[in-house]
XYZ file of N, CA and C in Angstrom:
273
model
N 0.828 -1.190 0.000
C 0.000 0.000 0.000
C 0.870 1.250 0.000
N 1.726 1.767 -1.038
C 2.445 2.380 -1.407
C 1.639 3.746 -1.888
N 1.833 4.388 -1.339
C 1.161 6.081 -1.938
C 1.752 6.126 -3.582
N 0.795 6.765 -4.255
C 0.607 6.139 -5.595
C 2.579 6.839 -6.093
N 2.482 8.395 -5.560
C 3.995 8.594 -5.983
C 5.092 8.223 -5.858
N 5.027 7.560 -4.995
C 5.968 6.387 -3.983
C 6.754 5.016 -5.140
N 5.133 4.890 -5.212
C 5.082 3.805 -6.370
C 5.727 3.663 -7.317
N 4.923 4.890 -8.372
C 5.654 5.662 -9.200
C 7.097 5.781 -9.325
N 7.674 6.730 -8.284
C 9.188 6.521 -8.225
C 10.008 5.013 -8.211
N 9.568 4.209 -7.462
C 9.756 2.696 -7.470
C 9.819 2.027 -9.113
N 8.710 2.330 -9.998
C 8.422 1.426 -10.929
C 9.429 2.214 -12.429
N 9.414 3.534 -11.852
C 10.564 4.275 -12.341
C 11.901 3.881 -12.695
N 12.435 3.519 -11.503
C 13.913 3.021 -11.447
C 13.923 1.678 -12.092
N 12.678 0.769 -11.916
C 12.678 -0.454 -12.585
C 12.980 -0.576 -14.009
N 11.739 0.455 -14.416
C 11.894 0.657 -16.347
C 12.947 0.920 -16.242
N 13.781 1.816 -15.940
C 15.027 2.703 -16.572
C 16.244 1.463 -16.230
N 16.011 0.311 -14.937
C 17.251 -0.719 -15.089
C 16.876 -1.903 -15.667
N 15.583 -2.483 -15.531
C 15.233 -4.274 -15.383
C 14.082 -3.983 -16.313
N 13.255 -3.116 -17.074
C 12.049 -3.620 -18.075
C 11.934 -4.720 -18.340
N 12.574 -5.420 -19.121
C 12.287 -6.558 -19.802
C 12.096 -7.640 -18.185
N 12.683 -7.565 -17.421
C 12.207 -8.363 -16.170
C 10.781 -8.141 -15.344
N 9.994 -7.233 -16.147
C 8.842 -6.635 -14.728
C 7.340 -7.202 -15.203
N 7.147 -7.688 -14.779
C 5.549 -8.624 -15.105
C 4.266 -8.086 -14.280
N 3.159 -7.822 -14.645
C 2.123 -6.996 -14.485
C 1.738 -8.455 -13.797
N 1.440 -8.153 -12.367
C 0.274 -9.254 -11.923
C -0.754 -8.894 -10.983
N -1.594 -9.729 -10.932
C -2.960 -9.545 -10.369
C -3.621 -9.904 -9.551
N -2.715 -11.173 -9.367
C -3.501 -11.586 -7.558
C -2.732 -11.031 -6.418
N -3.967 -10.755 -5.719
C -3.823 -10.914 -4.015
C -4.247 -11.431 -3.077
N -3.341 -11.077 -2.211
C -3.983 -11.616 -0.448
C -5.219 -10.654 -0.174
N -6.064 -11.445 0.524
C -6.850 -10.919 1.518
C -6.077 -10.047 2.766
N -6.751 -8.238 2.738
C -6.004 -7.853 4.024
C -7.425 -7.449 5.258
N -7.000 -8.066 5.805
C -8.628 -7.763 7.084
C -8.629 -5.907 7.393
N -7.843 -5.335 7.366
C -7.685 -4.061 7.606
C -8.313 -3.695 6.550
N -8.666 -4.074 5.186
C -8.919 -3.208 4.639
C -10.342 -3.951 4.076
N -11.351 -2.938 3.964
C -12.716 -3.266 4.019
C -12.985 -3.697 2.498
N -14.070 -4.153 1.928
C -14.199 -4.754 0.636
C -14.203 -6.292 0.441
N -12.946 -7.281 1.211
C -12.602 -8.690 0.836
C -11.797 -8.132 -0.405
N -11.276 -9.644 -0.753
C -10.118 -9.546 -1.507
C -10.359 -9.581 -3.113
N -11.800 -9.627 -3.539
C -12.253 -8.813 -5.173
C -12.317 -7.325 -5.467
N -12.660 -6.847 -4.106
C -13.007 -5.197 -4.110
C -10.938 -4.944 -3.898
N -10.088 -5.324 -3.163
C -8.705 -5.474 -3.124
C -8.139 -5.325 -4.520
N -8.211 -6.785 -4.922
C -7.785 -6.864 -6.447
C -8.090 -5.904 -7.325
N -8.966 -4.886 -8.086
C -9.858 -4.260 -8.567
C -8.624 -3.049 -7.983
N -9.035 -2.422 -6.961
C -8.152 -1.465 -6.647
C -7.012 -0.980 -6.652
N -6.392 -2.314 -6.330
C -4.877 -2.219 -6.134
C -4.376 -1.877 -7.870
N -4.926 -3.151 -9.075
C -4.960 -3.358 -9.971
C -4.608 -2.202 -10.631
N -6.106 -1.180 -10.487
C -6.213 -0.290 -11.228
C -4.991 1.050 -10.544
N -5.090 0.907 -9.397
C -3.796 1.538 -8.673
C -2.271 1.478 -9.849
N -1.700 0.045 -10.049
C -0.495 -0.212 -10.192
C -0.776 0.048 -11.533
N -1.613 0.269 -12.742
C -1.247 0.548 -13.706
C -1.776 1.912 -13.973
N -2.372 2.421 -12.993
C -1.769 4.050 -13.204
C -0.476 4.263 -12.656
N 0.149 4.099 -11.890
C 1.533 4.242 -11.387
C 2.559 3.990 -12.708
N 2.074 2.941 -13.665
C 3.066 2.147 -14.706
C 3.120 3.693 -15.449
N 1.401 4.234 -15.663
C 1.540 5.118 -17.026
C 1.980 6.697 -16.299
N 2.338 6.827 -15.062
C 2.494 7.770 -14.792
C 4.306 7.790 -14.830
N 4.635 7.020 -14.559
C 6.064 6.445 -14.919
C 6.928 6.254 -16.176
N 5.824 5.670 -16.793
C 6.344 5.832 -18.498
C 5.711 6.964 -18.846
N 5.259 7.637 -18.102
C 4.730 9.218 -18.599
C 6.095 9.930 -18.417
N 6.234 10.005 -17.498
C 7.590 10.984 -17.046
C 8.471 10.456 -17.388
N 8.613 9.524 -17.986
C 10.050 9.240 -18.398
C 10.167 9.513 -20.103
N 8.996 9.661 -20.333
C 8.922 10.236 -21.968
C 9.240 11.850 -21.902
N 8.779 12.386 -20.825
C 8.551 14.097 -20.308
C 10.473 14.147 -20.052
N 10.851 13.728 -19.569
C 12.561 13.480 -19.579
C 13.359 13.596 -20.166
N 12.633 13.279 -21.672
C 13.702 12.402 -22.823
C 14.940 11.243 -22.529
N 13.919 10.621 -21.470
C 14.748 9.248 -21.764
C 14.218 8.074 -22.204
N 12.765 7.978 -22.583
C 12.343 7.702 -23.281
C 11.362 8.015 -24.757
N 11.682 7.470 -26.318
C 10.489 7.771 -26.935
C 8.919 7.468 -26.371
N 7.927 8.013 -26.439
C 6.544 7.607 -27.228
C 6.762 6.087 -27.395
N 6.817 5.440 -28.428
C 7.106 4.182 -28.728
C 7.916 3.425 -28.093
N 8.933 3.584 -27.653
C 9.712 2.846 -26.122
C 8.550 3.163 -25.473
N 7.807 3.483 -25.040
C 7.201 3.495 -23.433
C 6.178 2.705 -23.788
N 5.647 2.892 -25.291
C 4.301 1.770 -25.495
C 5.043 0.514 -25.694
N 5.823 0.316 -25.492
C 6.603 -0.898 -25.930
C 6.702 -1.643 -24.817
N 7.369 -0.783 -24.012
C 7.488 -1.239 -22.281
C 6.766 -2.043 -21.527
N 5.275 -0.685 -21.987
C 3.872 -1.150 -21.188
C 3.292 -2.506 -21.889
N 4.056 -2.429 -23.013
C 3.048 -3.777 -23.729
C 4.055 -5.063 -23.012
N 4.874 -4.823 -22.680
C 6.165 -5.858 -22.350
C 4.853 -6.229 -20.638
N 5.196 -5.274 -19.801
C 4.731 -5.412 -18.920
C 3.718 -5.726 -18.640
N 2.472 -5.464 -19.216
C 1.425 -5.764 -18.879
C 0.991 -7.121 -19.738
N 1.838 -7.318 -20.421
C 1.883 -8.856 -21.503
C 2.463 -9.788 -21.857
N 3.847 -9.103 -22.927
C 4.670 -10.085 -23.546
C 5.921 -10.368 -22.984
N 5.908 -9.794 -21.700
C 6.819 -10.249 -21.120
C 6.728 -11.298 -20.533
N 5.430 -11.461 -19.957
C 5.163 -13.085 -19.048
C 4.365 -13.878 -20.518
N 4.418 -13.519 -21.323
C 4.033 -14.307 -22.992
C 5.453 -15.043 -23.292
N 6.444 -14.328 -22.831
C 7.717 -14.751 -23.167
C 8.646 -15.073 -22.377
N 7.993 -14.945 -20.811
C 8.406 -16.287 -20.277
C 7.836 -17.554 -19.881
N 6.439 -17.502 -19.942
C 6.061 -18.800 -19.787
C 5.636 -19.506 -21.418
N 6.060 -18.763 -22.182
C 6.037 -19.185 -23.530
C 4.538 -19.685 -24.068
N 4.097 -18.647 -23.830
C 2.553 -18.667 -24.466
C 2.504 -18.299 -25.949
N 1.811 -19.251 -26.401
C 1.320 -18.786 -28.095
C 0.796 -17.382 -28.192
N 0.181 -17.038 -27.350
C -0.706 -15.640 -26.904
C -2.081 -16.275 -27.513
């Protein structure tokens, strides 16, 4: 439960060293502290971590250290063909 800029900075340093290592995933634990159960969890967090991704490959396009196209590239890595290409899915 990372404050979303927190995050951000975190997923930051990732793209710019390890991209090709970072895999978008989606399950969680149940946390009793936090009200909902663990579908209203998932859903949140979810939509949480991939605004953090595009706010990250946002600013890193705003930088010039990345193109436009590197960053859609990234996000497609991450949120896809990266775990397409390691568990070797046909897609």
């Amino acid at each position: 439960f990372y404050p979303l800029r927190e995050l951000v900075e975190r997923l930051r340093t990732y793209l710019i060293y390890s991209p090709s290592s970072m895999l978008f995933g989606t399950d969680v634990s149940s946390y009793p502290s936090v009200p909902g159960g663990p579908e209203v969890q998932h859903i949140v967090i979810s939509k949480k971590l991939r605004e953090a991704l595009n706010r990250a490959l946002a600013g890193l396009v705003r930088d010039d250290l990345i193109t436009v196209e590197q960053a859609i590239l990234l996000g497609r890595g991450i949120l896809r063909e990266n775990a397409e290409r390691l568990y070797d899915f046909d897609g």
